[in-house]
CSV table of C-alpha atoms in Angstrom, one decimal:
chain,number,residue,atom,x,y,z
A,1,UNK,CA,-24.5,99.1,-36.0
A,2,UNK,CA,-26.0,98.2,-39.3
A,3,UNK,CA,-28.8,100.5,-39.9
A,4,UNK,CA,-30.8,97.6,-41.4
A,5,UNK,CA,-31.1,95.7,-38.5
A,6,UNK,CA,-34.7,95.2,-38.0
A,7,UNK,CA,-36.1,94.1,-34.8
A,8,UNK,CA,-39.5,91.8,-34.2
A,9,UNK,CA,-41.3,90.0,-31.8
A,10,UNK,CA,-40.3,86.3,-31.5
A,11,UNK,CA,-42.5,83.4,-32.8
A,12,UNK,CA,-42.8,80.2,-31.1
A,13,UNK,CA,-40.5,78.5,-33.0
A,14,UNK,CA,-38.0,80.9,-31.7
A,15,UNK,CA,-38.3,80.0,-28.6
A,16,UNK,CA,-34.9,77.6,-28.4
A,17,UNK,CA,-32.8,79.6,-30.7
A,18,UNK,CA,-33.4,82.5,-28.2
A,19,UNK,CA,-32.6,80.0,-25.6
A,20,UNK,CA,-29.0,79.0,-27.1
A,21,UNK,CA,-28.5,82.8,-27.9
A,22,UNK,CA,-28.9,83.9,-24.0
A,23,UNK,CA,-26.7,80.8,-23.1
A,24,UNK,CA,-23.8,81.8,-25.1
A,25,UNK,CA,-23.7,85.3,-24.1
A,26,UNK,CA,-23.9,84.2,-20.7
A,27,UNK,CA,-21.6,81.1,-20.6
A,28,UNK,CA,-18.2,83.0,-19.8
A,29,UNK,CA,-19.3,85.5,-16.9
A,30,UNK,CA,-18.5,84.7,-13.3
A,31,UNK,CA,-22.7,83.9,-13.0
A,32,UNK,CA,-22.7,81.3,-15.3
A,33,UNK,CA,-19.9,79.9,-13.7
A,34,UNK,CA,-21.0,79.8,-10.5
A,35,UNK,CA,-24.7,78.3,-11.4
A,36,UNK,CA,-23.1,75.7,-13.2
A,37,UNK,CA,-19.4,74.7,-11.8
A,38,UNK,CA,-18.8,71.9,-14.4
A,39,UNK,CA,-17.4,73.6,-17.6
A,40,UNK,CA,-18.6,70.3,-19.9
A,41,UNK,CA,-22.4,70.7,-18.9
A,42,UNK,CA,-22.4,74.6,-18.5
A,43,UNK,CA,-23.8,75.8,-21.9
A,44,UNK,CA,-26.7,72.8,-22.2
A,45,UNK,CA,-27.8,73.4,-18.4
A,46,UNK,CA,-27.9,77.3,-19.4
A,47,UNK,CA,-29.9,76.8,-22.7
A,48,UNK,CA,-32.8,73.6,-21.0
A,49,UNK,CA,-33.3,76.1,-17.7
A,50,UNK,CA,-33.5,79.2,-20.1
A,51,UNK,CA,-35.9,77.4,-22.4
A,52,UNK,CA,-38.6,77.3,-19.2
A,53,UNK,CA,-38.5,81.2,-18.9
A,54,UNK,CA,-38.4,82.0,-22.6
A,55,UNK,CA,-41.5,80.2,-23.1
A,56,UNK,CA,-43.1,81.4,-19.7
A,57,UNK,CA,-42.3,84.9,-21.3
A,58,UNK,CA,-44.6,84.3,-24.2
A,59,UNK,CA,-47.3,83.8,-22.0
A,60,UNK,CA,-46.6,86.4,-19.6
A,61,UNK,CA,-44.6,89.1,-21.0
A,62,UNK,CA,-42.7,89.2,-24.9
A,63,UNK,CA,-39.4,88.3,-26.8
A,64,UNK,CA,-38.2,91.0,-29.1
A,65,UNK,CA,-35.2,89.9,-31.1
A,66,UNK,CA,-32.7,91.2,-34.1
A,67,UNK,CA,-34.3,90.1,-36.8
A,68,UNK,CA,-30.9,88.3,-38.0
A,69,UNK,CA,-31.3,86.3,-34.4
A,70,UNK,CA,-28.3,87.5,-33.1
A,71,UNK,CA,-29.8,89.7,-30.2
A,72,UNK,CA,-32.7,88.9,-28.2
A,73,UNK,CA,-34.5,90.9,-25.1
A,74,UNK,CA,-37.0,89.2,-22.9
A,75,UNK,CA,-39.1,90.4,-20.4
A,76,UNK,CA,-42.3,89.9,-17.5
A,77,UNK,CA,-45.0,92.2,-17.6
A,78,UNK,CA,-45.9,92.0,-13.9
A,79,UNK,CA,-49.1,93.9,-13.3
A,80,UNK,CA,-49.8,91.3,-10.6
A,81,UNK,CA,-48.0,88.7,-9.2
A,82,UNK,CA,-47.6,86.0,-12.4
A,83,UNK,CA,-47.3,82.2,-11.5
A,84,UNK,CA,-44.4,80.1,-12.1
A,85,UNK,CA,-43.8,78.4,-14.9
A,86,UNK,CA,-45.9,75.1,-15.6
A,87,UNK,CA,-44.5,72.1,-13.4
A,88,UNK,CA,-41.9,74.5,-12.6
A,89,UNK,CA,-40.1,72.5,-9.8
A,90,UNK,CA,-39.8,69.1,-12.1
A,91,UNK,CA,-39.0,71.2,-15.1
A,92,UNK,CA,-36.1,72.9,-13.7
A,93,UNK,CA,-34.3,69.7,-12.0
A,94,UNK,CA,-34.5,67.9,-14.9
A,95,UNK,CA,-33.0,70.8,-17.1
A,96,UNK,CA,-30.5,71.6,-14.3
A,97,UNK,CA,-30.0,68.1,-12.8
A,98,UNK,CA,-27.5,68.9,-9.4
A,99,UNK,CA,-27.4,72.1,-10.2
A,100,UNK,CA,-31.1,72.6,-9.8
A,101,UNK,CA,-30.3,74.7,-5.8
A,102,UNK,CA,-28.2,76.9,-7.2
A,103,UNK,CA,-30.9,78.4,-9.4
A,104,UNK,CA,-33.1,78.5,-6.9
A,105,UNK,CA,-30.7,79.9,-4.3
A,106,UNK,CA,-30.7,83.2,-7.1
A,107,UNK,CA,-34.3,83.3,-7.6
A,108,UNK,CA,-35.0,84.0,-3.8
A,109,UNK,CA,-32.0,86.5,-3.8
A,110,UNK,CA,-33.6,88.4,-6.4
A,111,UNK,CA,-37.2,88.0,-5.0
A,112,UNK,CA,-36.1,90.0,-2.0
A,113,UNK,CA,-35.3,93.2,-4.3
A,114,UNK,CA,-37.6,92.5,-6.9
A,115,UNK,CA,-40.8,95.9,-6.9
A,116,UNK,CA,-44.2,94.8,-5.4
A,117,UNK,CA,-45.9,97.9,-7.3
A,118,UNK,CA,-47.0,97.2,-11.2
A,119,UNK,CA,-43.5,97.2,-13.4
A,120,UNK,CA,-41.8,95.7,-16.1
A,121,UNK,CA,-39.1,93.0,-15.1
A,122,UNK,CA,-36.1,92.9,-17.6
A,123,UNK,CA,-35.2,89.6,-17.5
A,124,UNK,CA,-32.5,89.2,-20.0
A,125,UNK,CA,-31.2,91.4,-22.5
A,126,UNK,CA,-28.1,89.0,-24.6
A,127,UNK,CA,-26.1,89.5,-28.1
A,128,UNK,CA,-24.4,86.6,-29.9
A,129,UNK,CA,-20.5,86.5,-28.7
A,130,UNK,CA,-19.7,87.1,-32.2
A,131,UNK,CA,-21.9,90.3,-32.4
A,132,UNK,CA,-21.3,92.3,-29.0
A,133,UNK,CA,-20.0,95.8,-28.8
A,134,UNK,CA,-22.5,96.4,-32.5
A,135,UNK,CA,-24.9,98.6,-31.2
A,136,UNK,CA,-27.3,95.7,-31.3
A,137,UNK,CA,-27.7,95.5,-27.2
A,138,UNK,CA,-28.4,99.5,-27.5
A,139,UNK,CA,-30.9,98.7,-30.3
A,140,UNK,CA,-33.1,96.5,-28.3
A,141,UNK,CA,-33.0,98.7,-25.3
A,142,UNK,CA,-34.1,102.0,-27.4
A,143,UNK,CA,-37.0,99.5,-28.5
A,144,UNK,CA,-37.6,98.3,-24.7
A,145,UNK,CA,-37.9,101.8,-23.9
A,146,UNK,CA,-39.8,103.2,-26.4
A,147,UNK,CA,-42.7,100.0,-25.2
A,148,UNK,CA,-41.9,101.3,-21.4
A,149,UNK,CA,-43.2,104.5,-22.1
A,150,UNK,CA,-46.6,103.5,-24.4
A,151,UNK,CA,-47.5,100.7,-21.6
A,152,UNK,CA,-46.5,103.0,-18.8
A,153,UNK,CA,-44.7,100.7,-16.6
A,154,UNK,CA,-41.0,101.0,-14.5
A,155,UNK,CA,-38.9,98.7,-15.4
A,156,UNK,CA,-36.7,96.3,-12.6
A,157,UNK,CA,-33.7,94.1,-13.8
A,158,UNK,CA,-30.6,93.2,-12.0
A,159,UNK,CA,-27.6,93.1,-14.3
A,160,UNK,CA,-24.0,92.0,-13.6
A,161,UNK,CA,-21.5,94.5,-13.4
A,162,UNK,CA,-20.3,94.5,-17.7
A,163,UNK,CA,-23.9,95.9,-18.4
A,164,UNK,CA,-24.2,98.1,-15.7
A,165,UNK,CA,-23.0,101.0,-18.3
A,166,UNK,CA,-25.0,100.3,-20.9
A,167,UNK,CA,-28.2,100.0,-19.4
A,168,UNK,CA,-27.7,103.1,-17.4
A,169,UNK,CA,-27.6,105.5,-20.9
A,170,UNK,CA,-30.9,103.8,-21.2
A,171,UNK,CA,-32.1,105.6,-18.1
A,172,UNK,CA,-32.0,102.6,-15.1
A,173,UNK,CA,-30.6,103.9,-12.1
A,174,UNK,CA,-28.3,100.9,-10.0
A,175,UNK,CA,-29.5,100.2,-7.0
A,176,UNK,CA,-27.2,98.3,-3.9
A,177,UNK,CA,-25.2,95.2,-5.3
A,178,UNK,CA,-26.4,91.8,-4.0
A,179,UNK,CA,-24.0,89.4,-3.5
A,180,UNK,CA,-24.6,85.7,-4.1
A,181,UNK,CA,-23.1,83.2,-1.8
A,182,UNK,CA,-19.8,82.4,-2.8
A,183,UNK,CA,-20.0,83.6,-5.6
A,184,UNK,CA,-20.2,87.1,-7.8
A,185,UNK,CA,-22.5,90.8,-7.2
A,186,UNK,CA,-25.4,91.6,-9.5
A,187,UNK,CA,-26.5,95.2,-9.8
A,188,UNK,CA,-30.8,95.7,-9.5
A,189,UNK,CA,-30.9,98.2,-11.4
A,190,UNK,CA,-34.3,100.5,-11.9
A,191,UNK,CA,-36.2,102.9,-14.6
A,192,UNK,CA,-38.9,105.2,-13.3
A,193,UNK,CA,-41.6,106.7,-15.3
A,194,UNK,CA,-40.9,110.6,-16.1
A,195,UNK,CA,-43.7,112.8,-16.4
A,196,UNK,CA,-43.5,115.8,-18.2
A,197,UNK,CA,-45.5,117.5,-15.4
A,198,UNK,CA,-43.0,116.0,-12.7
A,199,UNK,CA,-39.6,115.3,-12.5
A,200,UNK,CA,-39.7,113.2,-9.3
A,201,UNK,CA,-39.5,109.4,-9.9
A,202,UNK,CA,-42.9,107.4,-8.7
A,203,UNK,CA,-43.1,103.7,-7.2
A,204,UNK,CA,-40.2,103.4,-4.8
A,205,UNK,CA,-38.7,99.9,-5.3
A,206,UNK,CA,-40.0,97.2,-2.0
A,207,UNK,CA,-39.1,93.8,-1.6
A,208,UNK,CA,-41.2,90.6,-2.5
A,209,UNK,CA,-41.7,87.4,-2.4
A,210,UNK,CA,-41.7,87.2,-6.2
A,211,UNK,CA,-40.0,83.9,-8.2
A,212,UNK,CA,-36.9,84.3,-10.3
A,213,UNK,CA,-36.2,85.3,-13.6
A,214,UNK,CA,-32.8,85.9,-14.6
A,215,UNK,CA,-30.9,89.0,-16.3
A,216,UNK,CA,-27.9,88.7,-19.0
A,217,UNK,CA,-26.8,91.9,-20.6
């Protein structure tokens, strides 16, 4: 990776670009596919319904990205339960239009794995096509982890299977797959605090009844 790359938190105007970025990297997996069927409306669907939790996680949690925008990680600091995003419901049909259940189908799959207990959720973690496998998805989870451990949260995301690797040198443990109907498995995936006075992980993962955000890696 280029040892220049710098990393900072996102500004407002960022918002979209970070949108678009997340869209593309998710576009050609099996999830994309199945949240949106229709090839033609796939990548604008991804960026509008993206564009709600981007800017919900700049009220309720951050957006770190490569300074060069071609890298972006975006995440919910959940120390209680957060609401939804502003006229949620209306928001997300008109960014998703038919496809609007299908989103909703995966928030409540997620919701039944997602930690009750105070954690960090790692909601999406996305390089540009043109710049994966560059060290710049590694980057931004060194970062991520380095803000884990001064804030002094665990950390919940659920992945599909290509990150699975990568975020596991970064110290999340996979949990059980979940499979969404008719369609492809995610992996929930976990990172425990360590103390240096303990080696035994803390905050066993319970369900909830938390809402959905989503994961890319």
């Amino acid at each position: 990776m280029d040892p220049s790359l710098r990393i900072r938190a996102a500004r407002w105007p960022d918002r979209q670009t970070v949108a678009a970025l997340i869209a593309d990297a998710l576009h050609p997996s099996p999830l994309a596919a199945w949240l949106v069927p229709d090839p033609a409306q796939r990548r604008q669907v991804l960026t509008d319904v993206l564009a709600v939790w981007v800017e919900h996680a700049m009220f309720f949690g951050d957006v770190h990205l490569a300074d060069d925008l071609t890298a972006a990680i975006v995440g919910f600091h959940r120390y209680r339960p957060i609401p939804p995003p502003a006229n949620y419901t209306t928001r997300l049909v008109k960014a998703a239009g038919s496809h609007a259940d299908r989103f909703i189908a995966l928030e409540g799959l997620l919701a039944q794995q997602q930690p009750t207990e105070p954690h960090y959720h790692l909601a999406f973690l996305a390089a540009s096509p043109t710049h994966q496998q560059t060290g710049r998805g590694g980057a931004l989870l060194a970062h991520h982890r380095a803000r884990l451990d001064r804030i002094g949260l665990p950390s919940w995301t659920a992945v599909t299977a290509d990150a699975e690797h990568l975020l596991t040198r970064y110290g999340y443990t996979p949990r059980p797959p979940l499979t969404v109907p008719d369609g492809p498995s995610l992996r929930p995936m976990r990172r425990n605090l360590h103390h240096a006075s303990s080696p035994t992980p803390i905050n066993p993962t319970r369900p909830v009844g938390n809402r959905w955000q989503d994961q890319h890696a």
